[in-house]
Coordinates of C-alpha atoms and ligand atoms in Angstrom, one line a residue:
M1 CA 104.7 101.3 70.8
S2 CA 105.9 101.1 67.2
E3 CA 103.5 101.2 64.3
G4 CA 104.1 97.5 63.7
N5 CA 103.3 96.6 67.4
R6 CA 100.2 98.8 67.4
D7 CA 98.9 96.9 64.3
L8 CA 99.6 93.7 66.2
G9 CA 97.7 95.1 69.2
E10 CA 94.7 95.8 67.1
R11 CA 94.8 92.3 65.6
M12 CA 95.0 90.7 69.0
P13 CA 92.2 88.2 69.3
Y14 CA 89.4 89.0 71.7
L15 CA 90.7 86.2 73.9
V16 CA 93.8 88.4 74.7
Q17 CA 91.5 91.4 75.2
R18 CA 89.5 89.3 77.7
M19 CA 92.6 88.4 79.6
R20 CA 93.7 92.0 80.0
G21 CA 93.9 92.9 83.6
F22 CA 94.9 89.5 84.8
G23 CA 98.6 90.4 84.6
T24 CA 101.2 88.2 86.2
T25 CA 100.0 85.9 88.9
I26 CA 100.5 87.1 92.4
F27 CA 102.3 83.8 93.2
A28 CA 104.9 84.4 90.5
E29 CA 105.3 88.1 91.6
M30 CA 105.8 87.2 95.2
S31 CA 108.1 84.2 94.6
A32 CA 110.3 86.4 92.4
L33 CA 110.4 89.0 95.2
A34 CA 111.4 86.4 97.7
V35 CA 114.3 85.3 95.5
A36 CA 115.4 88.9 94.7
T37 CA 115.4 89.9 98.3
G38 CA 116.6 86.6 99.8
S39 CA 113.5 86.5 102.0
I40 CA 111.7 83.6 103.6
N41 CA 109.0 82.7 101.1
L42 CA 105.7 82.1 103.0
G43 CA 103.9 83.3 99.8
Q44 CA 103.5 80.7 97.1
G45 CA 102.3 77.4 98.6
F46 CA 105.0 74.9 97.9
P47 CA 106.7 72.6 100.5
D48 CA 110.5 73.0 101.1
T49 CA 110.9 69.2 101.5
D50 CA 110.1 66.3 99.2
G51 CA 107.2 64.0 99.5
P52 CA 107.3 60.3 100.4
P53 CA 110.3 58.3 99.2
E54 CA 108.0 55.6 97.8
V55 CA 106.5 58.1 95.5
V56 CA 109.9 59.4 94.4
E57 CA 111.1 55.9 93.7
A58 CA 108.0 55.0 91.7
A59 CA 108.7 58.0 89.3
I60 CA 112.3 56.9 89.0
A61 CA 111.3 53.2 88.4
A62 CA 108.9 54.3 85.7
I63 CA 111.5 56.3 83.9
R64 CA 114.0 53.4 84.2
A65 CA 111.3 50.9 83.0
G66 CA 110.9 53.0 79.8
D67 CA 107.5 54.6 80.6
N68 CA 108.7 57.7 78.8
Q69 CA 106.4 58.0 75.8
Y70 CA 103.0 59.5 75.4
P71 CA 100.6 58.0 77.9
P72 CA 97.0 57.4 76.9
G73 CA 94.8 60.5 76.5
I74 CA 92.7 59.7 79.5
G75 CA 95.7 58.8 81.6
I76 CA 97.5 55.6 82.4
A77 CA 95.2 52.8 83.6
S78 CA 97.0 52.3 86.9
L79 CA 96.5 56.0 87.9
R80 CA 92.8 55.9 86.9
A81 CA 92.3 52.8 88.9
A82 CA 94.2 54.3 91.9
V83 CA 92.0 57.5 91.7
A84 CA 88.9 55.3 91.6
E85 CA 90.1 53.3 94.6
H86 CA 91.0 56.5 96.5
Q87 CA 87.6 58.0 95.9
A88 CA 85.9 54.9 97.2
R89 CA 88.3 54.4 100.1
F90 CA 88.2 57.9 101.5
W91 CA 84.9 59.3 100.4
G92 CA 82.7 56.3 99.5
L93 CA 82.4 57.6 96.0
D94 CA 82.2 55.1 93.1
Y95 CA 83.7 56.0 89.7
D96 CA 84.4 53.9 86.7
A97 CA 88.1 54.1 86.0
D98 CA 87.6 53.9 82.2
S99 CA 84.8 56.3 81.6
E100 CA 84.5 58.6 84.6
I101 CA 88.1 59.6 85.4
L102 CA 90.4 61.8 83.4
V103 CA 94.1 62.5 84.2
T104 CA 95.2 66.1 83.7
A105 CA 98.3 68.3 83.9
G106 CA 97.7 69.2 87.5
A107 CA 94.4 70.4 88.9
T108 CA 95.0 73.6 87.0
E109 CA 94.4 72.0 83.7
A110 CA 91.4 70.1 85.0
I111 CA 89.9 73.4 86.2
A112 CA 90.7 75.1 82.9
T113 CA 89.5 72.3 80.6
T114 CA 86.3 71.8 82.7
L115 CA 85.4 75.4 82.6
L116 CA 86.1 75.7 78.9
A117 CA 84.1 72.6 78.2
L118 CA 81.1 73.5 80.3
L119 CA 80.8 77.3 80.0
E120 CA 79.7 79.1 76.9
P121 CA 79.9 82.9 76.2
G122 CA 77.0 84.5 78.1
D123 CA 76.9 81.9 80.8
E124 CA 77.5 82.7 84.4
A125 CA 79.5 80.8 87.0
V126 CA 79.0 81.3 90.7
T127 CA 82.0 81.1 92.9
F128 CA 83.2 82.3 96.4
E129 CA 85.6 85.1 97.0
P130 CA 88.4 85.2 97.8
Y131 CA 88.8 82.8 94.8
Y132 CA 91.8 80.9 93.5
D133 CA 93.2 83.1 90.8
S134 CA 92.8 80.6 87.9
Y135 CA 89.0 80.5 88.4
A136 CA 88.5 84.1 87.4
A137 CA 90.9 83.7 84.5
C138 CA 89.4 80.5 83.1
I139 CA 85.8 81.8 83.4
A140 CA 87.0 84.8 81.4
L141 CA 88.8 82.5 78.9
A142 CA 85.5 80.7 78.4
G143 CA 83.8 84.0 77.7
A144 CA 81.5 83.6 80.7
Q145 CA 81.0 85.9 83.7
R146 CA 81.6 85.2 87.3
R147 CA 79.3 86.0 90.1
V148 CA 80.9 86.0 93.5
V149 CA 79.7 85.3 97.0
T150 CA 81.9 86.7 99.7
L151 CA 83.4 84.6 102.5
R152 CA 83.8 86.8 105.6
P153 CA 86.2 86.4 108.5
P154 CA 86.5 85.2 111.3
E155 CA 84.7 82.0 110.1
Y156 CA 84.8 83.0 106.4
A157 CA 81.1 82.3 106.5
F158 CA 78.8 83.3 103.6
S159 CA 75.3 84.6 103.3
L160 CA 72.9 82.1 101.8
D161 CA 70.8 85.1 100.6
Q162 CA 73.9 86.4 98.7
L163 CA 74.4 83.0 97.2
R164 CA 70.7 82.8 96.2
A165 CA 70.9 86.2 94.7
A166 CA 74.0 85.3 92.7
I167 CA 72.1 82.6 90.8
T168 CA 70.4 83.9 87.7
P169 CA 68.8 82.2 84.7
K170 CA 72.2 82.4 83.1
T171 CA 74.0 80.5 85.8
K172 CA 75.5 77.3 84.5
L173 CA 77.6 76.1 87.4
V174 CA 78.8 76.6 90.9
L175 CA 82.6 76.5 91.3
L176 CA 83.5 75.4 94.7
N177 CA 86.8 74.9 96.6
S178 CA 86.9 73.1 99.9
P179 CA 89.3 73.1 101.8
H180 CA 89.6 76.6 100.5
N181 CA 92.6 78.5 99.3
P182 CA 93.4 81.2 100.5
T183 CA 91.3 81.2 103.7
G184 CA 91.9 77.7 104.9
K185 CA 88.1 77.3 105.4
V186 CA 86.7 73.8 105.3
F187 CA 83.1 74.2 104.2
T188 CA 80.8 72.5 106.7
R189 CA 78.3 69.7 105.8
D190 CA 75.5 72.2 106.4
E191 CA 76.9 74.8 104.1
L192 CA 77.6 72.2 101.4
T193 CA 74.1 70.8 101.8
A194 CA 72.7 74.3 101.3
I195 CA 74.8 74.8 98.2
A196 CA 73.8 71.4 96.9
S197 CA 70.1 72.1 97.4
L198 CA 70.4 75.2 95.3
C199 CA 72.3 73.3 92.6
V200 CA 69.5 70.7 92.4
E201 CA 66.8 73.3 92.6
H202 CA 68.2 75.3 89.7
D203 CA 69.6 72.3 87.8
L204 CA 73.2 73.6 88.0
L205 CA 76.4 71.8 87.5
A206 CA 79.0 71.8 90.3
V207 CA 82.8 72.0 89.8
T208 CA 84.6 71.3 93.0
D209 CA 88.4 71.8 93.5
E210 CA 89.4 69.5 96.3
V211 CA 93.2 69.6 96.0
Y212 CA 93.5 70.1 99.8
E213 CA 91.2 67.1 100.6
H214 CA 93.7 65.5 102.9
L215 CA 94.9 68.7 104.6
V216 CA 92.0 69.0 107.1
Y217 CA 92.7 69.7 110.8
D218 CA 89.3 70.5 112.3
G219 CA 86.0 69.2 111.1
E220 CA 85.7 66.9 108.1
H221 CA 86.1 67.1 104.4
V222 CA 82.8 66.5 102.6
P223 CA 83.1 66.1 98.9
I224 CA 79.9 67.8 97.5
A225 CA 79.5 64.8 95.1
T226 CA 78.5 62.7 98.1
L227 CA 75.4 64.8 98.8
P228 CA 72.0 63.8 97.5
G229 CA 71.5 64.6 93.9
M230 CA 75.0 65.8 93.4
R231 CA 77.1 63.0 92.0
E232 CA 75.4 63.2 88.6
R233 CA 76.0 66.9 88.3
T234 CA 79.5 67.3 89.8
V235 CA 83.0 67.4 88.4
T236 CA 85.4 66.7 91.3
I237 CA 89.0 67.8 90.8
S238 CA 92.1 67.0 92.7
S239 CA 95.8 66.5 92.2
A240 CA 99.0 64.9 93.6
G241 CA 100.7 68.3 94.3
K242 CA 99.5 68.9 97.8
T243 CA 98.8 65.4 99.0
F244 CA 102.3 64.2 98.1
S245 CA 104.2 67.5 98.4
M246 CA 105.3 67.4 94.8
T247 CA 103.8 70.6 93.4
G248 CA 106.1 70.6 90.4
W249 CA 104.9 67.2 89.1
K250 CA 101.6 68.7 88.0
T251 CA 99.5 65.5 87.9
G252 CA 95.8 65.9 88.5
W253 CA 92.5 64.4 87.7
A254 CA 88.8 64.9 87.3
C255 CA 86.0 62.5 88.3
A256 CA 82.5 62.9 86.9
P257 CA 79.8 61.1 85.1
A258 CA 80.9 59.8 81.7
P259 CA 79.2 62.6 79.5
L260 CA 80.9 65.3 81.6
I261 CA 84.3 63.6 81.5
E262 CA 83.8 63.1 77.7
A263 CA 83.2 66.9 77.3
V264 CA 86.3 67.8 79.4
R265 CA 88.5 65.2 77.6
T266 CA 87.5 66.7 74.3
V267 CA 88.9 70.1 75.3
K268 CA 91.9 68.6 77.2
Q269 CA 93.2 66.7 74.2
F270 CA 93.9 70.0 72.4
M271 CA 95.5 71.6 75.5
T272 CA 98.3 69.4 76.7
Y273 CA 97.0 66.3 75.0
V274 CA 98.8 64.2 77.6
H275 CA 101.6 64.8 80.1
G276 CA 104.1 63.3 82.5
A277 CA 103.9 59.5 82.1
P278 CA 106.4 58.7 84.9
F279 CA 104.6 61.1 87.3
Q280 CA 101.3 59.4 86.6
H281 CA 102.9 56.1 87.9
A282 CA 104.2 57.9 90.9
A283 CA 100.8 59.5 91.7
A284 CA 99.2 56.1 91.5
A285 CA 101.8 54.7 94.0
G286 CA 101.0 57.7 96.3
L287 CA 97.3 57.2 96.2
R288 CA 97.8 53.6 97.3
L289 CA 99.9 54.6 100.4
P290 CA 98.4 53.4 103.7
D291 CA 96.1 55.5 105.8
E292 CA 99.0 56.4 108.2
Y293 CA 100.7 58.4 105.5
F294 CA 97.6 60.7 105.0
A295 CA 97.1 61.0 108.7
G296 CA 100.8 61.8 109.3
L297 CA 100.8 64.5 106.6
A298 CA 97.8 66.2 108.3
A299 CA 99.2 65.9 111.8
D300 CA 102.5 67.4 110.7
L301 CA 100.8 70.3 109.0
A302 CA 98.4 70.8 111.9
A303 CA 101.4 71.3 114.2
K304 CA 102.9 73.8 111.8
R305 CA 99.6 75.6 111.5
D306 CA 99.6 76.1 115.3
L307 CA 103.2 77.3 115.3
L308 CA 102.6 79.9 112.6
A309 CA 99.2 81.0 113.7
S310 CA 100.3 81.6 117.3
G311 CA 103.5 83.3 116.0
L312 CA 101.5 85.6 113.8
A313 CA 99.2 86.5 116.8
D314 CA 102.3 87.2 119.0
A315 CA 103.6 89.4 116.3
G316 CA 100.5 91.5 116.4
F317 CA 98.3 90.2 113.6
T318 CA 94.7 89.4 113.9
V319 CA 94.8 85.7 112.9
Y320 CA 92.0 83.6 111.4
P321 CA 93.2 80.1 112.1
P322 CA 92.4 77.7 109.2
S323 CA 90.7 74.4 109.5
G324 CA 92.4 73.0 106.4
T325 CA 94.9 73.7 103.6
Y326 CA 98.4 75.0 104.4
F327 CA 97.5 78.7 104.5
V328 CA 96.7 81.0 107.3
T329 CA 95.2 84.5 106.7
A330 CA 95.7 87.5 109.0
D331 CA 94.5 91.0 109.2
I332 CA 97.1 93.8 109.2
R333 CA 94.9 96.6 110.7
A334 CA 96.4 96.1 114.2
F335 CA 99.6 97.6 112.7
G336 CA 97.6 100.6 111.6
E337 CA 97.8 99.5 108.0
T338 CA 94.9 98.8 105.6
D339 CA 96.5 98.0 102.3
G340 CA 97.6 94.3 102.1
L341 CA 99.1 94.7 98.7
A342 CA 101.4 97.5 99.8
F343 CA 102.1 95.6 103.0
C344 CA 103.2 92.5 101.2
R345 CA 105.3 94.4 98.7
S346 CA 107.1 96.1 101.6
L347 CA 107.4 93.1 103.9
P348 CA 110.7 91.7 102.5
E349 CA 112.4 95.0 103.1
R350 CA 110.9 95.4 106.5
C351 CA 111.6 92.0 107.9
G352 CA 112.7 89.5 105.2
V353 CA 109.4 87.6 104.9
V354 CA 107.1 87.2 101.8
A355 CA 103.4 86.8 102.1
V356 CA 100.5 87.0 99.6
P357 CA 97.9 89.8 99.7
T358 CA 94.6 88.1 99.4
V359 CA 92.9 91.2 98.0
V360 CA 93.9 90.1 94.5
F361 CA 91.4 87.2 94.9
Y362 CA 88.5 89.5 95.6
D363 CA 86.1 91.5 93.4
D364 CA 85.0 93.3 96.5
V365 CA 88.4 94.9 97.2
D366 CA 87.2 96.5 100.4
A367 CA 86.5 93.0 101.9
G368 CA 90.0 91.8 101.0
A369 CA 92.2 94.8 101.4
P370 CA 93.6 94.3 104.9
L371 CA 94.0 90.5 104.6
V372 CA 97.3 88.7 103.9
R373 CA 98.1 85.0 103.5
F374 CA 101.0 83.0 104.9
T375 CA 101.8 79.4 104.0
F376 CA 103.0 77.0 106.7
C377 CA 104.2 74.1 104.4
K378 CA 107.8 74.8 105.3
R379 CA 110.3 73.2 107.7
R380 CA 109.7 74.0 111.3
E381 CA 113.0 75.9 111.7
V382 CA 112.0 78.1 108.7
L383 CA 108.7 78.9 110.3
E384 CA 110.3 79.7 113.6
E385 CA 112.8 82.1 111.9
A386 CA 109.9 83.7 110.0
V387 CA 108.0 84.3 113.3
V388 CA 111.1 85.9 114.9
R389 CA 111.4 88.2 111.9
L390 CA 107.7 89.1 111.9
K391 CA 107.8 89.9 115.6
S392 CA 110.2 92.7 114.7
L393 CA 107.5 94.4 112.7
G394 CA 105.7 96.1 115.5
R395 CA 108.9 97.5 117.0
Ligands
PMP1 N1 93.4 74.7 93.1 C1 93.8 75.3 94.3 C2 92.8 75.7 95.2 C3 95.2 75.4 94.5 O1 95.6 76.0 95.6 C4 96.1 75.0 93.5 C5 97.6 75.3 93.8 N2 98.4 74.3 93.5 C6 95.6 74.4 92.4 C7 94.3 74.3 92.2 C8 96.5 73.9 91.3 O2 96.9 72.6 91.5 P1 98.0 71.9 90.6 O3 99.3 72.3 91.0 O4 97.8 70.4 90.7 O5 97.7 72.3 89.2
LIG2 N1 98.5 76.9 94.7 C1 99.6 77.7 95.0 C2 99.2 78.8 96.1 O1 98.1 79.0 96.3 C3 100.2 78.5 93.9 C4 100.2 77.8 92.6 C5 100.6 78.7 91.5 O2 101.6 79.4 91.6 N2 99.8 78.8 90.5 O3 100.1 79.4 96.6

């Protein structure tokens, strides 16, 4: 490092110091590996076909109609109304479209701005591991600490005692994700009721990431905001990416009581300010699609889950079939291997498939070491070919 750079290093704000160790996201690393090796990418979760044509046409129509300038800071009225209608239609939740809904640049920005708005240095946030990578990063950005509760296969159940022990006088919020990435777990009503009771007992906020709310195959999706005492303390986050198979459009939203939304909006206005006016129109059109669309999406993905889960089992993995999301996790120990990160880095060369090592989403690395995640949001023929390739592994 040159003298000049060293000086720069010393002058790095403590924010950058706090982010040390987060490196490049595993999704970027694994997608780059897939491109470099020409492998089938079952790593980063993005579909290989577009979402519904009505949604595509709504974006094009908005561009042609001249909706190309800054939208309002809280999001266009039509999308906020559509989110409110959606929360009522699917989950029986009532939100005021003008004061209780905020449109964001994907769920990612909603998560970041919510955590920055609600957490102060010294606060603690309780979350479940494996955790989606941006949770740990954003808690660190806020200067807060995470306390994690481990989800353990085969059910990815957690210990209520561990959850109770994770709550301290410094705990500000519980950060939840159901349906859960990377495990595919759909938290049960009983589990959510137990979490909600602790939130009420300790007067904690809840931040809930429900981007996979429509990708549920077994059981039911229960938004934690629907449970007693929770609506007033919960920020519910979702986005158009998964529900409409347009992960690059980055249109998300947060629903919460007005004072919480106001806090999140205050931070959000200095992050992206606003984004993606035409895509906001398109997301509004998507949210208003008939029930058959949502049911069809889940049915298609359920069949793909079955295809990939049984293919992985035939290939020799120990598979933990998911109840939701478009991810399936598997244990590699049956191959005599224990290091998921090394396994995923070598997989393209060994059989031309990319997966994600879930150990990077754990603090307890022993718990996550042998687990890897595959996505099944790909065309059937791509999944079939991936299974053929993976079956060559054991040979
Ligand atoms: N939360 C979870 C659990 C996710 O898997 C993802 C991945 N897209 C996101 C949030 C981010 O959503 P978006 O693309 O809308 O920012
Ligand atoms: N949500 C996607 C996944 O879990 C990745 C999104 C991203 O790359 N940040 O695979």
